Coordinates of C-alpha atoms in Angstrom, one line a residue:
Chain O
X1335 CA 34.9 24.0 -17.7
X1336 CA 31.6 23.4 -16.4
X1337 CA 31.4 22.4 -11.5
X1338 CA 28.3 20.6 -12.2
X1339 CA 28.2 17.1 -10.7
X1340 CA 27.9 14.2 -12.9
X1341 CA 27.2 10.4 -12.2
X1342 CA 30.5 9.6 -11.7
X1343 CA 31.1 12.1 -9.6
X1344 CA 27.6 10.7 -7.6
X1345 CA 29.1 6.9 -7.7
X1346 CA 32.1 8.7 -5.9
X1347 CA 30.6 10.7 -3.1
X1348 CA 28.4 6.9 -2.2
X1349 CA 31.3 5.3 -1.9
X1350 CA 33.2 7.8 0.5
X1351 CA 30.5 8.0 2.6
X1352 CA 29.5 4.8 3.4
X1353 CA 30.9 4.3 6.6
X1354 CA 28.9 7.1 7.8
X1355 CA 25.8 7.3 6.2
X1356 CA 22.8 5.0 6.6
X1357 CA 21.2 3.1 4.1
X1358 CA 17.9 4.0 4.1
X1359 CA 15.2 2.1 3.6
X1360 CA 12.4 3.2 0.5
X1361 CA 8.7 1.7 1.9
X1362 CA 6.2 1.1 0.5
X1363 CA 3.1 2.3 2.0
X1364 CA -0.5 1.3 0.5
X1365 CA -2.2 3.3 2.9
X1366 CA -0.9 6.4 -0.2
X1367 CA -1.6 4.0 -2.9
X1368 CA -5.4 4.3 -1.8
X1369 CA -5.5 8.1 -1.3
X1370 CA -3.3 9.2 -4.6
X1371 CA -4.7 6.5 -6.7
X1372 CA -0.2 5.2 -6.8
X1373 CA 2.5 3.3 -6.0
X1374 CA 3.7 5.4 -3.6
X1375 CA 7.3 5.1 -2.3
X1376 CA 9.1 6.8 0.5
X1377 CA 12.6 7.9 1.1
X1378 CA 12.8 7.3 4.2
X1379 CA 16.0 10.4 5.1
X1380 CA 14.0 11.4 8.1
X1381 CA 16.2 8.0 9.2
X1382 CA 19.5 9.4 8.1
X1383 CA 21.4 10.1 10.7
X1384 CA 20.5 13.2 12.5
X1385 CA 16.9 12.9 10.8
X1386 CA 17.7 14.7 8.0
X1387 CA 19.9 13.7 4.6
X1388 CA 21.9 16.7 4.7
X1389 CA 24.7 14.6 5.9
X1390 CA 25.8 12.8 2.6
X1391 CA 26.8 15.9 1.6
X1392 CA 27.9 17.2 4.5
X1393 CA 30.7 14.2 5.5
X1394 CA 31.3 14.3 1.0
X1395 CA 32.3 17.8 0.9
X1396 CA 34.4 17.7 4.1
X1397 CA 36.0 14.6 4.0
X1398 CA 37.5 16.4 1.0
X1399 CA 39.0 19.7 2.2
X1400 CA 43.1 20.7 1.8
X1401 CA 44.9 20.3 4.9
X1402 CA 45.0 24.1 5.4
X1403 CA 41.0 23.9 4.9
X1404 CA 40.4 21.6 7.6
X1405 CA 43.4 23.0 10.0
X1406 CA 41.9 26.3 9.6
X1407 CA 38.0 25.4 10.1
X1408 CA 34.6 26.1 8.3
X1409 CA 32.1 28.0 7.9
X1410 CA 28.8 27.8 7.4
X1411 CA 24.9 29.8 7.6
X1412 CA 22.1 27.3 8.2
X1413 CA 18.4 27.2 9.1
X1414 CA 19.6 23.5 10.9
X1415 CA 19.5 20.9 8.9
X1416 CA 23.1 22.0 6.7
X1417 CA 24.3 23.3 10.4
X1418 CA 24.6 20.0 11.5
X1419 CA 25.4 17.8 8.9
X1420 CA 28.2 20.3 8.3
X1421 CA 28.8 20.1 12.2
X1422 CA 28.7 16.2 12.2
X1423 CA 31.5 15.7 9.3
X1424 CA 33.7 18.6 11.4
X1425 CA 34.3 16.2 14.4
X1426 CA 34.5 13.4 12.1
X1427 CA 37.5 14.7 9.3
X1428 CA 38.9 16.9 12.7
X1429 CA 38.0 20.3 12.2
X1430 CA 36.3 23.2 13.8
X1431 CA 32.4 24.4 12.6
X1432 CA 30.9 27.5 13.3
X1433 CA 27.4 27.8 12.5
X1434 CA 25.4 31.2 11.7
X1435 CA 21.5 30.6 12.4
X1436 CA 18.7 32.8 12.2
X1437 CA 18.2 33.9 15.8
X1438 CA 14.9 32.1 15.4
X1439 CA 16.1 28.6 13.9
X1440 CA 14.5 25.8 15.7
X1441 CA 16.5 24.5 18.9
X1442 CA 16.3 21.2 17.9
X1443 CA 18.7 21.6 15.4
X1444 CA 20.6 24.5 17.1
X1445 CA 20.9 21.5 20.4
X1446 CA 22.2 18.7 18.3
X1447 CA 25.2 21.4 16.2
X1448 CA 25.9 21.9 19.9
X1449 CA 25.8 18.6 21.2
X1450 CA 28.1 17.6 18.7
X1451 CA 30.7 20.1 18.8
X1452 CA 30.0 23.3 16.3
X1453 CA 31.0 27.0 17.5
X1454 CA 26.9 28.1 16.5
X1455 CA 26.3 32.2 16.4
X1456 CA 22.6 33.1 16.4
X1457 CA 22.2 36.3 13.8
X1458 CA 19.6 37.4 11.3
X1459 CA 15.8 37.4 11.4
X1460 CA 16.2 34.6 8.5
X1461 CA 18.9 32.7 7.0
X1462 CA 19.8 35.8 4.0
X1463 CA 20.7 37.3 6.9
X1464 CA 22.1 34.5 8.5
X1465 CA 23.9 33.8 5.0
X1466 CA 25.7 37.1 4.8
X1467 CA 26.7 37.3 8.2
X1468 CA 28.6 33.5 7.6
X1469 CA 30.3 34.3 4.2
X1470 CA 31.1 38.0 6.2
X1471 CA 32.9 35.5 8.8
X1472 CA 34.9 33.5 6.5
X1473 CA 36.1 36.1 5.1
X1474 CA 37.8 38.0 7.4
X1475 CA 39.3 35.0 9.6
X1476 CA 40.1 33.2 6.0
X1477 CA 38.2 30.6 6.8
X1478 CA 36.5 27.9 3.7
X1479 CA 32.8 29.0 3.7
X1480 CA 30.5 26.3 3.1
X1481 CA 27.4 27.4 0.8
X1482 CA 24.5 25.1 1.9
X1483 CA 23.8 24.8 -2.1
X1484 CA 25.8 26.0 -4.8
X1485 CA 28.9 23.1 -3.4
X1486 CA 29.9 20.0 -6.6
X1487 CA 30.6 18.4 -3.6
X1488 CA 26.8 18.9 -1.5
X1489 CA 25.2 18.0 -4.5
X1490 CA 27.3 15.1 -5.5
X1491 CA 26.6 13.7 -1.5
X1492 CA 22.8 13.9 -1.7
X1493 CA 22.2 12.5 -5.0
X1494 CA 23.5 9.4 -3.7
X1495 CA 19.8 9.3 -2.3
X1496 CA 18.5 8.8 -5.2
X1497 CA 21.2 5.6 -6.4
X1498 CA 19.2 4.8 -3.5
X1499 CA 15.7 4.6 -5.0
X1500 CA 17.1 3.4 -8.4
X1501 CA 18.5 0.4 -6.3
X1502 CA 15.7 -0.2 -4.6
X1503 CA 12.8 0.2 -7.7
X1504 CA 14.7 0.2 -10.9
X1505 CA 11.8 1.1 -12.5
X1506 CA 10.7 4.1 -10.7
X1507 CA 8.9 6.7 -12.5
X1508 CA 8.3 10.2 -10.5
X1509 CA 10.4 11.1 -8.3
X1510 CA 9.3 14.3 -6.2
X1511 CA 11.8 16.1 -4.4
X1512 CA 11.4 19.2 -1.6
X1513 CA 14.2 22.6 -3.0
X1514 CA 15.3 25.0 -0.6
X1515 CA 18.0 26.2 -2.4
X1516 CA 18.0 22.7 -4.5
X1517 CA 21.0 20.8 -3.8
X1518 CA 18.6 17.9 -3.1
X1519 CA 17.0 18.5 -6.1
X1520 CA 20.3 19.0 -8.4
X1521 CA 21.8 15.4 -7.1
X1522 CA 18.2 13.3 -8.0
X1523 CA 18.1 15.0 -11.4
X1524 CA 21.6 14.4 -12.3
X1525 CA 21.6 11.4 -10.8
X1526 CA 17.7 9.7 -12.1
X1527 CA 18.1 11.2 -15.6
X1528 CA 21.5 9.6 -15.6
X1529 CA 20.7 6.5 -15.1
X1530 CA 17.0 6.8 -17.1
X1531 CA 16.1 10.1 -18.7
X1532 CA 12.2 9.0 -18.6
X1533 CA 12.4 9.7 -14.9
X1534 CA 10.4 12.8 -14.1
X1535 CA 12.0 14.4 -11.8
X1536 CA 9.7 17.8 -9.3
X1537 CA 10.9 19.8 -7.2
X1538 CA 8.6 22.1 -4.3
X1539 CA 9.1 24.3 -2.2
X1540 CA 6.6 27.2 -0.8
X1541 CA 4.4 29.4 -2.3
X1542 CA 5.4 31.9 0.6
X1543 CA 8.8 31.6 0.0
X1544 CA 9.0 31.3 -3.9
X1545 CA 12.5 32.1 -5.1
X1546 CA 14.2 29.4 -6.5
X1547 CA 11.2 28.7 -8.3
X1548 CA 10.7 32.0 -9.3
X1549 CA 14.7 31.6 -10.7
X1550 CA 14.3 28.3 -12.2
X1551 CA 10.9 29.4 -14.2
X1552 CA 13.1 32.8 -15.5
X1553 CA 16.0 31.5 -15.8
X1554 CA 17.3 33.8 -14.0
X1555 CA 18.4 34.8 -10.4
X1556 CA 15.5 35.9 -8.4
X1557 CA 14.7 36.9 -4.8
X1558 CA 11.3 36.6 -3.5
X1559 CA 10.3 37.3 -0.3
X1560 CA 10.4 34.1 2.8
X1561 CA 7.5 34.0 4.6
X1562 CA 6.9 30.3 5.2
X1563 CA 7.3 28.6 8.2
X1564 CA 8.8 25.7 6.1
X1565 CA 12.3 27.1 7.4
X1566 CA 14.1 23.7 5.4
X1567 CA 12.4 25.1 2.3
X1568 CA 13.4 28.9 2.8
X1569 CA 15.8 31.2 0.4
X1570 CA 15.1 34.4 -0.9
X1571 CA 17.0 34.1 -3.2
X1572 CA 17.5 31.1 -5.4
X1573 CA 21.5 30.5 -6.7
X1574 CA 23.5 30.2 -9.7
X1575 CA 24.7 26.6 -9.7
X1576 CA 21.5 25.1 -8.5
X1577 CA 19.7 26.9 -10.5
X1578 CA 21.3 26.0 -14.0
X1579 CA 21.2 22.9 -12.8
X1580 CA 17.8 22.1 -11.9
X1581 CA 17.3 24.0 -15.8
X1582 CA 18.4 21.3 -17.0
X1583 CA 16.6 18.4 -14.5
X1584 CA 13.3 19.7 -13.3
X1585 CA 10.0 18.2 -15.3
X1586 CA 8.9 20.4 -12.8
X1587 CA 7.5 22.5 -9.8
X1588 CA 5.5 22.8 -7.7
X1589 CA 4.6 25.3 -5.6
X1590 CA 2.7 24.4 -1.8
X1591 CA 0.8 26.7 1.3
X1592 CA 2.0 26.7 4.3
X1593 CA -1.3 25.0 5.4
X1594 CA -1.2 22.5 2.6
X1595 CA 2.4 21.3 3.9
X1596 CA 0.8 21.6 7.4
X1597 CA -2.0 18.3 6.5
X1598 CA 0.7 16.7 4.5
X1599 CA 2.8 16.2 8.2
X1600 CA 0.3 14.9 9.5
X1601 CA -1.2 13.4 6.8
X1602 CA 2.7 11.4 7.5
X1603 CA 1.6 10.8 11.0
X1604 CA -1.4 9.0 10.6
X1605 CA -0.5 6.8 6.8
X1606 CA 2.9 6.4 8.0
X1607 CA 4.3 7.0 11.0
X1608 CA 6.7 9.5 10.8
X1609 CA 7.4 12.2 11.8
X1610 CA 8.1 15.2 9.0
X1611 CA 9.4 18.7 9.0
X1612 CA 7.7 20.6 6.4
X1613 CA 10.0 20.1 4.1
X1614 CA 10.0 16.6 4.6
X1615 CA 6.5 16.4 4.2
X1616 CA 6.7 18.8 0.9
X1617 CA 6.4 15.4 -1.6
X1618 CA 3.3 14.4 0.0
X1619 CA 2.1 17.4 -0.1
X1620 CA 3.0 17.9 -3.9
X1621 CA 1.9 15.1 -5.3
X1622 CA -1.7 15.1 -4.0
X1623 CA -1.8 18.3 -5.1
X1624 CA -0.5 16.7 -8.2
X1625 CA -2.5 13.4 -7.6
X1626 CA -3.8 13.2 -11.5
X1627 CA -1.1 13.5 -13.7
X1628 CA 0.6 10.2 -10.8
X1629 CA -2.6 8.0 -11.8
X1630 CA -1.3 4.8 -12.0
X1631 CA 2.4 6.0 -11.5
X1632 CA 5.1 4.1 -9.1
X1633 CA 6.4 7.3 -7.2
X1634 CA 9.3 7.2 -5.1
X1635 CA 8.9 11.5 -2.7
X1636 CA 11.3 12.2 -1.3
X1637 CA 10.7 12.4 3.0
X1638 CA 14.1 14.8 3.3
X1639 CA 13.9 14.8 7.0
X1640 CA 11.9 14.9 10.1
X1641 CA 12.9 17.1 12.7
X1642 CA 10.0 18.9 13.1
X1643 CA 9.8 21.1 17.3
X1644 CA 7.2 20.0 19.6
X1645 CA 6.1 23.5 19.1
X1646 CA 5.4 23.0 14.5
X1647 CA 4.2 19.8 15.7
X1648 CA 1.0 21.3 18.0
X1649 CA 0.4 23.9 15.1
X1650 CA 0.2 21.5 12.1
X1651 CA -2.1 19.4 14.4
X1652 CA -4.3 21.6 15.8
X1653 CA -5.8 22.9 12.6
X1654 CA -5.7 19.2 11.0
X1655 CA -7.8 17.4 13.2
Chain D
X1069 CA 13.9 -31.9 24.3
X1070 CA 13.6 -28.2 25.3
X1071 CA 11.6 -25.7 22.5
X1072 CA 13.4 -22.7 23.8
X1073 CA 15.6 -21.5 20.9
X1074 CA 19.7 -21.2 20.0
X1075 CA 21.8 -18.6 18.7
X1076 CA 21.8 -20.4 16.3
X1077 CA 18.7 -20.8 15.1
X1078 CA 18.6 -17.0 15.4
X1079 CA 21.3 -16.5 12.6
X1080 CA 19.6 -19.2 10.3
X1081 CA 16.5 -16.7 11.0
X1082 CA 18.5 -14.0 10.4
X1083 CA 20.1 -15.0 6.9
X1084 CA 15.7 -16.3 6.1
X1085 CA 14.4 -13.1 6.3
X1086 CA 17.0 -10.9 4.9
X1087 CA 15.9 -10.3 1.9
X1088 CA 12.3 -9.3 3.1
X1089 CA 13.4 -6.8 6.1
X1090 CA 15.0 -3.9 6.6
X1091 CA 18.5 -3.8 8.5
X1092 CA 17.1 -0.4 10.7
X1093 CA 19.6 2.0 12.3
X1094 CA 21.2 1.8 15.7
X1095 CA 21.7 5.6 15.8
X1096 CA 22.8 7.7 18.6
X1097 CA 21.6 10.5 20.9
X1098 CA 24.1 12.6 22.8
X1099 CA 20.7 15.2 23.3
X1100 CA 19.3 11.7 24.9
X1101 CA 23.3 11.1 26.8
X1102 CA 23.1 13.7 28.4
X1103 CA 19.6 13.1 30.6
X1104 CA 20.7 10.5 30.7
X1105 CA 24.6 10.3 31.9
X1106 CA 25.2 7.1 29.4
X1107 CA 25.9 6.7 26.2
X1108 CA 22.4 6.0 24.6
X1109 CA 21.8 3.8 21.2
X1110 CA 18.4 3.5 20.2
X1111 CA 18.0 0.9 18.5
X1112 CA 15.0 1.7 15.6
X1113 CA 12.8 -1.1 15.0
X1114 CA 10.5 1.6 13.8
X1115 CA 12.3 1.8 11.2
X1116 CA 11.0 -2.0 9.8
X1117 CA 8.9 -1.8 7.7
X1118 CA 5.1 -2.1 8.4
X1119 CA 6.5 0.6 11.4
X1120 CA 7.8 -2.5 14.4
X1121 CA 9.6 -5.6 14.9
X1122 CA 7.7 -8.0 14.7
X1123 CA 7.4 -8.7 11.0
X1124 CA 11.2 -10.5 11.7
X1125 CA 9.3 -13.6 13.7
X1126 CA 6.5 -13.1 11.3
X1127 CA 8.2 -13.7 8.5
X1128 CA 10.6 -16.1 10.1
X1129 CA 7.6 -18.1 11.6
X1130 CA 4.8 -18.3 8.0
X1131 CA 7.9 -18.9 5.7
X1132 CA 8.2 -22.6 7.8
X1133 CA 4.8 -23.5 7.9
X1134 CA 4.0 -27.2 6.4
X1135 CA 2.2 -27.0 2.7
X1136 CA -0.8 -27.9 4.3
X1137 CA -0.3 -25.8 6.9
X1138 CA 0.3 -23.0 4.2
X1139 CA -2.9 -24.2 2.3
X1140 CA -5.5 -23.7 4.6
X1141 CA -4.2 -20.5 5.9
X1142 CA -2.7 -19.6 9.2
X1143 CA -5.5 -17.8 12.3
X1144 CA -3.7 -14.8 15.2
X1145 CA -5.3 -12.7 17.4
X1146 CA -3.0 -9.2 17.5
X1147 CA -3.2 -6.0 19.4
X1148 CA -1.6 -4.9 16.1
X1149 CA 1.3 -5.6 15.7
X1150 CA 1.6 -9.1 15.4
X1151 CA -1.2 -9.4 12.5
X1152 CA 0.5 -6.7 10.5
X1153 CA 3.7 -9.0 10.3
X1154 CA 2.0 -12.1 9.6
X1155 CA -0.4 -10.8 6.9
X1156 CA 2.7 -9.3 5.7
X1157 CA 4.4 -12.6 6.0
X1158 CA 1.0 -14.5 4.2
X1159 CA 1.7 -12.3 1.2
X1160 CA 5.0 -13.1 0.3
X1161 CA 4.2 -17.1 1.3
X1162 CA 0.8 -17.5 -0.8
X1163 CA -1.1 -18.3 2.6
X1164 CA -4.3 -16.5 3.5
X1165 CA -4.3 -15.0 7.3
X1166 CA -6.6 -14.7 9.3
X1167 CA -6.8 -12.3 12.3
X1168 CA -8.5 -11.5 14.7
X1169 CA -8.2 -7.5 16.4
X1170 CA -10.0 -6.4 20.0
X1171 CA -12.8 -4.3 19.4
X1172 CA -11.1 -0.7 19.7
X1173 CA -8.1 -1.4 17.8
X1174 CA -6.0 1.0 17.3
X1175 CA -7.7 2.0 13.2
X1176 CA -3.8 2.6 11.6
X1177 CA -2.9 -0.8 11.9
X1178 CA -6.2 -2.4 11.0
X1179 CA -5.7 -0.7 7.8
X1180 CA -2.8 -1.4 7.3
X1181 CA -3.9 -5.1 7.5
X1182 CA -6.4 -5.0 5.2
X1183 CA -4.6 -3.3 2.7
X1184 CA -2.1 -6.6 3.0
X1185 CA -5.0 -8.9 2.5
X1186 CA -6.4 -10.2 5.5
X1187 CA -9.4 -11.0 6.6
X1188 CA -9.9 -9.0 9.9
X1189 CA -12.6 -10.1 12.3
X1190 CA -13.1 -7.6 15.5
X1191 CA -13.4 -9.5 18.6
X1192 CA -14.1 -9.0 22.4
X1193 CA -13.3 -6.3 24.3
X1194 CA -9.2 -7.2 25.2
X1195 CA -6.4 -8.8 23.0
X1196 CA -7.1 -11.9 25.4
X1197 CA -10.7 -11.9 24.4
X1198 CA -9.5 -11.7 21.0
X1199 CA -7.2 -14.3 21.3
X1200 CA -9.8 -17.3 22.5
X1201 CA -11.7 -16.6 19.6
X1202 CA -8.9 -16.6 17.6
X1203 CA -8.3 -20.4 18.5
X1204 CA -11.2 -21.8 18.8
X1205 CA -11.6 -20.3 15.0
X1206 CA -8.0 -22.2 14.1
X1207 CA -10.0 -25.5 15.8
X1208 CA -12.9 -25.8 14.3
X1209 CA -11.4 -24.8 11.2
X1210 CA -8.5 -27.2 11.2
X1211 CA -5.7 -23.8 10.6
X1212 CA -2.6 -23.1 12.0
X1213 CA -2.9 -21.0 15.0
X1214 CA 0.1 -18.5 15.4
X1215 CA 0.7 -17.3 19.3
X1216 CA 2.2 -14.4 19.6
X1217 CA 4.4 -14.7 22.0
X1218 CA 5.2 -18.6 22.4
X1219 CA 6.1 -19.6 19.0
X1220 CA 10.0 -20.4 18.8
X1221 CA 10.3 -19.1 15.5
X1222 CA 9.4 -15.5 16.0
X1223 CA 11.7 -15.6 19.1
X1224 CA 13.7 -16.7 16.2
X1225 CA 13.3 -13.8 13.9
X1226 CA 12.9 -11.4 16.3
X1227 CA 16.7 -12.2 18.5
X1228 CA 18.2 -11.0 15.2
X1229 CA 17.9 -7.1 15.9
X1230 CA 20.1 -7.6 18.4
X1231 CA 22.5 -9.5 16.7
X1232 CA 22.1 -6.3 14.3
X1233 CA 22.7 -4.3 18.0
X1234 CA 26.0 -6.3 18.6
X1235 CA 26.9 -6.0 15.1
X1236 CA 26.8 -2.0 15.5
X1237 CA 28.5 -1.7 19.2
X1238 CA 29.6 -5.1 20.3
X1239 CA 31.0 -3.3 23.1
X1240 CA 26.6 -2.7 24.3
X1241 CA 27.0 -3.5 28.0
X1242 CA 22.5 -2.5 28.8
X1243 CA 19.9 -4.0 26.3
X1244 CA 16.4 -2.6 27.4
X1245 CA 13.4 -4.1 25.8
X1246 CA 9.5 -3.7 25.7
X1247 CA 7.6 -6.6 27.1
X1248 CA 4.4 -7.7 26.6
X1249 CA 3.4 -11.2 25.4
X1250 CA 7.7 -11.6 26.0
X1251 CA 8.9 -12.7 22.4
X1252 CA 11.1 -8.8 22.0
X1253 CA 12.8 -10.1 24.9
X1254 CA 13.4 -13.7 24.6
X1255 CA 14.8 -13.1 21.7
X1256 CA 16.8 -10.3 22.4
X1257 CA 18.1 -12.3 26.2
X1258 CA 19.2 -15.4 23.9
X1259 CA 20.4 -14.2 21.2
X1260 CA 22.8 -11.6 23.5
X1261 CA 23.9 -13.9 26.7
X1262 CA 25.0 -16.6 24.4
X1263 CA 27.6 -14.5 22.5
X1264 CA 28.2 -12.3 25.7
X1265 CA 26.6 -13.0 29.1
X1266 CA 27.8 -10.1 30.8
X1267 CA 25.1 -7.7 28.6
X1268 CA 22.9 -7.2 30.6
X1269 CA 18.8 -7.8 29.9
X1270 CA 16.3 -5.2 31.1
X1271 CA 12.3 -5.4 30.8
X1272 CA 9.8 -3.3 30.5
X1273 CA 6.4 -3.6 30.8
X1274 CA 3.1 -0.9 32.2
X1275 CA 2.3 -0.8 35.4
X1276 CA -1.2 -0.6 34.5
X1277 CA -1.2 -5.0 33.1
X1278 CA 2.4 -6.5 34.4
X1279 CA 1.5 -10.5 34.2
X1280 CA 4.2 -11.1 32.8
X1281 CA 6.2 -9.7 34.8
X1282 CA 4.5 -11.5 38.4
X1283 CA 4.6 -14.2 35.7
X1284 CA 8.3 -14.0 35.8
X1285 CA 8.6 -12.8 39.4
X1286 CA 7.0 -15.5 40.9
X1287 CA 8.2 -18.6 38.0
X1288 CA 4.6 -19.4 37.6
X1289 CA 1.9 -18.0 35.0
X1290 CA 0.3 -15.2 36.2
X1291 CA -2.8 -13.1 35.8
X1292 CA -2.9 -9.5 36.7
X1293 CA -6.1 -7.2 35.1
X1294 CA -4.4 -5.5 32.2
X1295 CA -5.5 -1.3 32.7
X1296 CA -3.0 -0.2 30.6
X1297 CA -3.6 2.2 26.8
X1298 CA 0.2 0.9 26.0
X1299 CA -1.6 -2.1 23.5
X1300 CA 1.6 -3.2 22.6
X1301 CA 2.6 -4.1 26.2
X1302 CA -0.8 -6.0 26.8
X1303 CA -1.3 -8.9 27.5
X1304 CA -3.3 -10.3 31.0
X1305 CA -1.7 -13.8 31.5
X1306 CA 2.0 -14.6 31.0
X1307 CA 3.0 -17.3 28.5
X1308 CA 5.3 -21.2 29.2
X1309 CA 7.7 -20.3 26.8
X1310 CA 8.0 -17.0 26.8
X1311 CA 7.6 -16.8 30.6
X1312 CA 10.9 -20.1 31.0
X1313 CA 13.5 -17.9 28.8
X1314 CA 12.6 -15.1 30.7
X1315 CA 13.3 -16.8 34.0
X1316 CA 16.5 -17.5 32.7
X1317 CA 18.1 -14.3 30.9
X1318 CA 16.6 -11.1 32.3
X1319 CA 18.7 -8.8 34.7
X1320 CA 15.9 -7.1 35.6
X1321 CA 12.5 -6.3 34.8
X1322 CA 11.4 -2.7 35.0
X1323 CA 7.1 -1.8 35.7
X1324 CA 6.5 1.6 34.3
X1325 CA 3.5 3.4 34.6
X1326 CA 1.1 4.6 31.2
X1327 CA 2.3 8.7 32.3
X1328 CA 5.5 7.7 32.3
X1329 CA 5.1 6.2 28.9
X1330 CA 3.3 9.4 27.8
X1331 CA 6.2 11.2 28.4
X1332 CA 8.1 9.1 27.1
X1333 CA 6.7 9.9 23.8
X1334 CA 6.7 13.4 24.1
X1335 CA 10.5 13.2 24.7
X1336 CA 11.5 10.7 21.7
X1337 CA 9.3 13.2 19.8
X1338 CA 11.4 15.9 20.6
X1339 CA 15.1 14.6 21.6
X1340 CA 14.8 11.7 18.9
X1341 CA 12.0 13.5 16.5
X1342 CA 10.3 9.5 16.0
X1343 CA 7.2 8.6 16.6
X1344 CA 6.8 6.4 18.8
X1345 CA 4.1 3.8 20.5
X1346 CA 3.6 3.5 23.8
X1347 CA 5.8 0.1 23.7
X1348 CA 8.4 2.0 21.8
X1349 CA 8.8 4.2 24.4
X1350 CA 8.8 2.0 27.3
X1351 CA 12.7 1.4 26.7
X1352 CA 12.8 5.1 27.6
X1353 CA 10.3 5.9 29.7
X1354 CA 13.0 2.6 31.6
X1355 CA 15.8 4.3 31.8
X1356 CA 14.3 7.4 33.1
X1357 CA 13.3 5.2 36.0
X1358 CA 17.2 3.8 36.6
X1359 CA 19.3 6.3 35.3
X1360 CA 21.9 5.7 38.1
X1361 CA 22.2 1.8 37.4
X1362 CA 22.7 3.3 34.1
X1363 CA 25.6 5.5 34.6
X1364 CA 28.1 5.5 32.0
X1365 CA 27.5 2.8 30.6
X1366 CA 26.4 1.9 27.0
X1367 CA 23.0 1.3 26.1
X1368 CA 21.0 0.3 23.5
X1369 CA 17.2 1.1 23.8
X1370 CA 14.6 -1.9 21.4
X1371 CA 12.1 2.0 20.2
X1372 CA 10.1 -1.0 19.2
X1373 CA 7.3 0.1 16.8
X1374 CA 6.1 3.7 15.6
X1375 CA 2.6 2.6 15.0
X1376 CA 1.3 5.3 17.6
X1377 CA -2.0 6.4 16.2
X1378 CA -2.9 10.3 16.3
X1379 CA -5.6 10.4 18.8
X1380 CA -2.9 8.9 20.7
X1381 CA -0.2 11.1 20.6
X1382 CA -2.6 14.1 21.5
X1383 CA -3.1 13.2 24.2
X1384 CA 0.2 12.3 24.8
X1385 CA 0.8 16.0 24.1
X1386 CA -2.2 17.4 26.1
X1387 CA -0.5 15.5 29.0
X1388 CA 3.2 16.6 28.1
X1389 CA 3.1 20.2 27.1

């Protein structure tokens, strides 16, 4: 038996989460069309409540906890958006969330988790250290650990983003999606390929944290140094479930530099007037890199989140204007 | 007979424009709650197609042109968002739009009008000069001039924003809305007061371009120098229809400085992760100014638009970080 989610799981998730999430728009940007010589649509998950796509997964998972799990509370590790998502869902479904974040976590995301009532613990220089610590807390206290990617209910939840893309643009040809742990790309790929196997799914990751890329390419879990500024794309290891799904559904996997991510942040500000975090800007950075392949096509860029901090914004502007 | 729109006109507009506009979210921001000691909700018209609320009005009006008007084409003057709105609607309903913009118009907004197929003419140092010129072109060529504010169909169209606010938050107590020509505030006020006269409607304008404020206060059309950086709040004269409606529906009218607008732009970036143009940030600037009056209340801020240029963004950041 496989625990890989199916289209049916994504449709069930859609029904389950609908009362709690925003139906985000898919906007066409003619100014991006001109730059890319293609029909460019942006799926605005940065307009989602809490500014990121993740809560679609958090609500789908937390709403299905059993009574013992709910009463005991849940534990997660997060660079930011996963933690916000779990904290939000915990508030709705009346459980307690403990979130371990890296010491240098994005302060806006941390403030949001605290405002939502989560118990936030700072631990670890990088996400993977927070992850290990969170797992040990969950184990010691017999609470449910919610992995940031290898969770079928998270994947089904975030797959609803792509159901909405296809609802709005049935003849979409290419979907470009950011990859950190890979749950977003897995959800997008399962939804898209189940409906129309001809839709191309292209993943993006930072060159400076390419564990998921290497794991996908070599079809085994690999580690790689994590030196990117893009917290939402930052893991130093691939994960088993997402790796095996990505092998099935990804048509291509593009690596971009942090500098290219900063350029894309500024281009998004200028042409779409949206603030994007590095992960959220990565599909545009990838599109610029593979412009020739996209020529004349209908392309959806998943703008996964907008939670950039002011210091991050100033760096991007300084280097690109 | 009055040409003031009614709730029925706004409900009809809602039905008419629904296929063409985005149902924008009303998001709660706990981090703003803490700053303002109130329940703060943001109506995200910056998430609207083209990044501003105006197209709700443009579509409502252009869809109702008679055949002669449609065939001849329409003329408008705009600092940006009104022009984008008319250009967009003209494309949908198969008419031709000529838009006169000030010589120093926001280049992103101008590019958008051109991408949408409008004929853009640069004329005048400030909006009011563009306005006079556009009126003369329309007169000379026997085309329909679409005023940026004194148009019942624009007011009904943009009033749908407030229908949506009340649908999402029926017990809203205060709505703060930017005022340039005043169509947005008129629409908000008619919708809100018709449904619940207890909802307070508070308008905001720049201290450096307060013609609408003075016209409202003294109940006659008044002029005032226009020296604001906030193009969306910029007129140097009040208008007859909007002035007479504002007298009926406004509970208060707050003036803010350009510096306070820049502060609010940065606070929106930091706490909501949204890029706002000056007009779009003005409700937050006003809320900060009248914080004591809002204590404990359910407040909706209409974030009317997000079309800030990169140079404008850099100025705001430079002065506030």
